Each structure stands twice: as structure tokens, then as C-alpha cells.
């Protein structure tokens, strides 16, 4: 499948362009923030060729596509306005709260920089090796030029973070960059380096070295974006375009130097000191924990909380002793995938495991984890054990990282410091983690999909006919009382276009949703505005009450079910207050979608005008009856 076609499929299946609030990408994932997660067809996405996995973490809808993510991301930009900051976007959904919200913020800020950060980190590591073994002298101009290319990203990191933070919080990125530039302006740097006593209208200023720092500019831009919105609402349209930036610069630069800068530096240094102390107390134990847990943290998106710490350590101390142990986890999952490749008799899985092993060697582990080790369970556990063993070796060896970059074969030079101290321990650790994981995977085994594949191939044509008959002539009873509306008339392109599946809509007159057939609740959304039920014969129905009602955050809805509940036709599933929803400014027209429409030749509406709950609404036909005639 071409990247353009894949991009189009992804946009349609996440609910269409209008359902996307923002999009960034990291090394392997497209990270969407959607206005309504219910409009995304996760099941279809996971089955789409070219997509490895779909995950929902930290308030993001993440589509894992592997190494081709930059091309797919670019193709999305060409076929839509999703990447256009100036596009007219609707009011964004309510931000995620708690840990999920923090993870969303950090990943959105750092994900766009990971590619260039890895490239610069590799170059910096190669220069370290070249200077340590005498290939290049640090006094040579060649070294100076290459080092400038490698280090400029890190030196001017506040400028880059100002851009990504401003995009995340919808602030003026040019004002944000100007504030960041003030922190590393030559005269400010000179005041710090010369130890000149500094004050601002008599208020003492504690000067810090802000090049390569992370937290100060992020805090500053967050506050700046809030002030910007306030001034834009307060000031007259004729002056706000230049007076708002003026106020922001006059307020934020001194405030950052007085408050956010010192506070951010102290916090970053405090966190870094805590982790360094943990490794100082027991490097073997700390390394084992990091090696075992890193890929678990990646799965849940929590690893984003540690990435700023790694960067801060390199910026402040010139080295980081925490990150190297995480490298063992990378190579451990690589070894587990390799073990699967050696053991499986399933040709498709063997090919997938082999290609995943290759990409994982270069630090891209998502295909190996989501496509191979995690679904098979035991190989993933073997990888955790191997990571713990390798991490313990690396921690005990005292390996250090001297630049940033995703762990992998190409980035090994970033761990080679003066004299190569700790580097042999790193090599030993990753080799052991790889071998231990591969051997454990082979010994522990796993349920080889070859058995299921063989079973499928041996299925008789009569059994296939029975399955087709079971899927034909399914009937769906109306889950709502109201007026039937053509799906094309629903004021939401994701539903009206049929991208979510075929079906019908009802303008409700009674705020009750009942079961349309005997079956099982497969999805009960936390916002209570939508639910999905699958019948005992396989029909999958999504009932989405209203348009954009996810923004009500559960208000005016009462759910009577949870995921996994068995229901019978007519059972009460959900209640909602029609008047209150309309008063809040939302449409109540309710799409009733057959999300697995592709399994049926026809989805035929059976009702028009007024319909009562439990009256015949849809007929799902596979066309088998016509063929038999």
C-alpha cells in the first residue's frame, strides 16, 4: 500500500479530518489527539495493511506504523489540513487530567524532536570516539565544524522546545522563541559567566546557564500562552496584534529569569540528583529495575516522564548514568523477537519476527513488541527477564551516556566516553540481554499460531457455509424511540460519509437506549455518550448519542452497563436528558452504525418516519439466500 493511500485510510478511520485536534509523530507512531475517540474505528485500523498496532495512552490515539512514520505523516499533511497551524479548527476537547495529561504534554513537546535529536546524538557520539582514539583533535577546525552540527540542537534546545510547547498550548510560537532567545542571549550569558550581580528594578536575579535546559522554557511558554489568550480577549482588535506580544515580552522575560528559570533548573537538577543517588546506592539493583521496566514504561507512555531527565543530565553534568540501563531493555525485546523467529513454524510470524528483530536492533522496538512478543505473552516476559539481567550488568559497570539519542546499534557511540570507561560493560550487558531473552523465549515457548492456521485451512466448505449463514439475515431492533433520519443527514462527516460503517440515525423523542439484540457489551465509553454491542451471531453495533457530545464529559447521561455485560434485546443500556443536551448546544440525532458492515453484502433500513424501541430497524444480509435461489 502506498503511503498516500495509507494516510488516507488512517485519516478516515480516526474519524475524519474534523475529528483531529492535533497530530505529532515520534520514531514509529502517529500521535493523534482526537476530539471524540468514539469516532475512531480502532478495530479496522488494526487490520489495515501497514499498521502495526493502535494504542490509547496519555490522552493520545497512537497509530504505530514503524520506520515509515515520517513519510505517512508527510502524506497526511498533503491530503489534509491537519498539520496546518493556521487552519480553522473547532474548539478542542477537554484536556486529559492527572498522569495522562502530563504524559500527553511531555510527549507532544518532545516527540517532534526525537528524529533530529537521535541524528545529532549519533554524530556527537562518533566525534567522542574519534577524539578519544586520536582520529581527530579537538583543536582541528574540522572537529569544530562537525561538533557545531552535533551540539547546536542541544545548545539551542530552549528555542526548539519553545516552538513545540507553543504548538501544544496554542500560543504564538514566534513570541515563545523570542523569550527562549532572551535566556541564551550573549549579554545575559556574559552576566552569568562573569558573575556580575544582576537585578531587575531592584529585585535580585539569580542567573543560570539556560543553554540545553528543558523545564524553564516549558514553564515559561505555558504561562505565556495563558496570558496571551487573556490579552487577546481584553485588548481591542486594532492593537492586540502588536500590543499583546509587547506585554508578553515585557512580562515573561523578566518573570522567567526571576522565577521560572531558577525554579525549573532546581527541579530538573533535583530529579536528576535523585536518580543518580539511586544508581549510586546500588547500581546493580537500579540497573536491573531500569532494564526490566523500560519497555513496560514505553507501552503505557510513562517513559516520556524520564526523557527530560536524561536530557537534563547531559546538559547539566555532561553525562547521564540512568539511560544506559534502558538500552538492555531494547536489546532484550530484540532477542525475544529473534527467539520467536527461530522457534515458530508459522511462515507469516517468522517473517514478521525477522523484520522486527532487524528494526529493533536500531532502536525501533514497537514492531517487535506489538507485533510479536506482547501478543504471544511469554516472549515479552522473557524480554523483561533478559532486560533485568543486562541492565544489572550495565548499571554495575557504571556506563554513562554523553549525548541524547534512542538506544540502538547506531547510537552506541553516545555511550563511549573518555577512555571508554563503562563501554565494555554496556556491550556485555546488551549481548547478555539479547541472548538470555532469545534462549528463554525458545525454552519457554509460546502458543504458535501455526496450529490455528492449520485448523483454518482444514475447515470444510460445509462449515464455511454454516458460518456464512450465521452472518446472514441478521436483524437489528431499534435501540431508541424517535424519528428515523438518513445517515447522510447526520451533521458529522465521519458518520454521514459512511466511513464508520453503514447504518441509520434516529432523532430521539425518549432519552433511553436499549439493547438491539441478544449479545455482549464490547465498549462502554467513560463519557457515557456512546456504546457498542456485538450480537451472538457477530453483528457489531455502535450507538452514538448526539454529535460531539463527548465534550459534555458524561453530563446528562446515566449508564447502566459495563464492558463485558451480557444483555438481552430490550434491556436498558443508557439514559440521557434530551432537553439538557440540546440546551448545552449539541445535536441529539443518534447514529446507529454497523461497524463491521464489510461482513455483509447489504445493510438495509427497515423503518421510516416514527419508530418505537424494539421495532425492526435494520436487516443485515450476506446475500446467501439469493445465491441459493
Coordinates of N, CA and C in Angstrom, one line a residue, residues 26 44 53 83 105 134 142 163 224 334 343-344 346 348 355 365 374 377 398 415 426 448 552 562 588 594:
X26 N 6.5 10.4 16.6 CA 7.8 10.1 17.1 C 8.5 9.1 16.2
X44 N -10.7 -1.6 12.8 CA -10.4 -1.6 11.4 C -9.0 -1.1 11.2
X53 N 0.1 -1.5 15.1 CA -0.8 -1.6 16.3 C -1.4 -0.2 16.5
X83 N -2.0 19.3 9.6 CA -0.7 19.8 10.0 C -0.6 21.3 9.9
X105 N 1.3 16.0 27.5 CA 2.0 17.3 27.3 C 3.5 17.0 27.0
X134 N 42.1 9.4 18.9 CA 43.1 10.2 18.2 C 42.9 10.4 16.7
X142 N 38.0 21.0 11.5 CA 37.1 20.0 11.0 C 36.2 19.5 12.2
X163 N 9.0 26.2 20.4 CA 8.2 26.0 19.3 C 7.2 24.9 19.6
X224 N 3.0 31.8 29.3 CA 2.8 32.8 28.2 C 1.5 32.6 27.4
X334 N 14.5 -7.3 21.5 CA 15.0 -7.7 20.2 C 15.4 -9.2 20.2
X343 N 11.9 -20.3 16.6 CA 11.0 -21.4 17.0 C 9.8 -21.5 16.2
X344 N 9.2 -20.5 15.8 CA 7.8 -20.6 15.1 C 7.9 -21.3 13.8
X346 N 5.2 -20.9 11.8 CA 4.2 -20.1 11.1 C 5.1 -19.2 10.2
X348 N 4.3 -16.7 8.2 CA 4.0 -15.2 8.4 C 4.6 -14.6 9.6
X355 N 11.8 -9.4 10.5 CA 11.9 -8.0 10.2 C 11.9 -7.1 11.4
X365 N 11.5 -0.6 18.5 CA 11.0 -1.9 19.1 C 9.5 -2.1 19.0
X374 N 4.5 -9.2 22.7 CA 3.4 -8.9 23.6 C 2.2 -9.8 23.3
X377 N 2.8 -13.1 24.7 CA 2.9 -13.1 26.2 C 4.3 -13.6 26.7
X398 N 28.8 0.9 35.5 CA 28.9 2.4 35.6 C 28.9 3.1 34.2
X415 N 27.6 6.3 24.1 CA 28.0 5.8 25.5 C 29.5 5.6 25.6
X426 N 28.7 -2.0 28.8 CA 27.5 -1.8 28.0 C 27.3 -2.9 27.0
X448 N 2.0 -21.3 19.3 CA 2.3 -21.0 17.9 C 1.1 -20.8 17.1
X552 N -19.4 16.8 26.6 CA -20.2 17.0 27.8 C -19.6 16.3 29.0
X562 N -21.6 -2.1 31.8 CA -20.2 -2.0 31.8 C -19.7 -3.0 30.7
X588 N -28.8 16.0 19.1 CA -29.1 14.7 19.7 C -29.3 13.6 18.7
X594 N -23.4 -0.1 11.9 CA -22.9 -1.5 11.8 C -21.5 -1.4 11.5

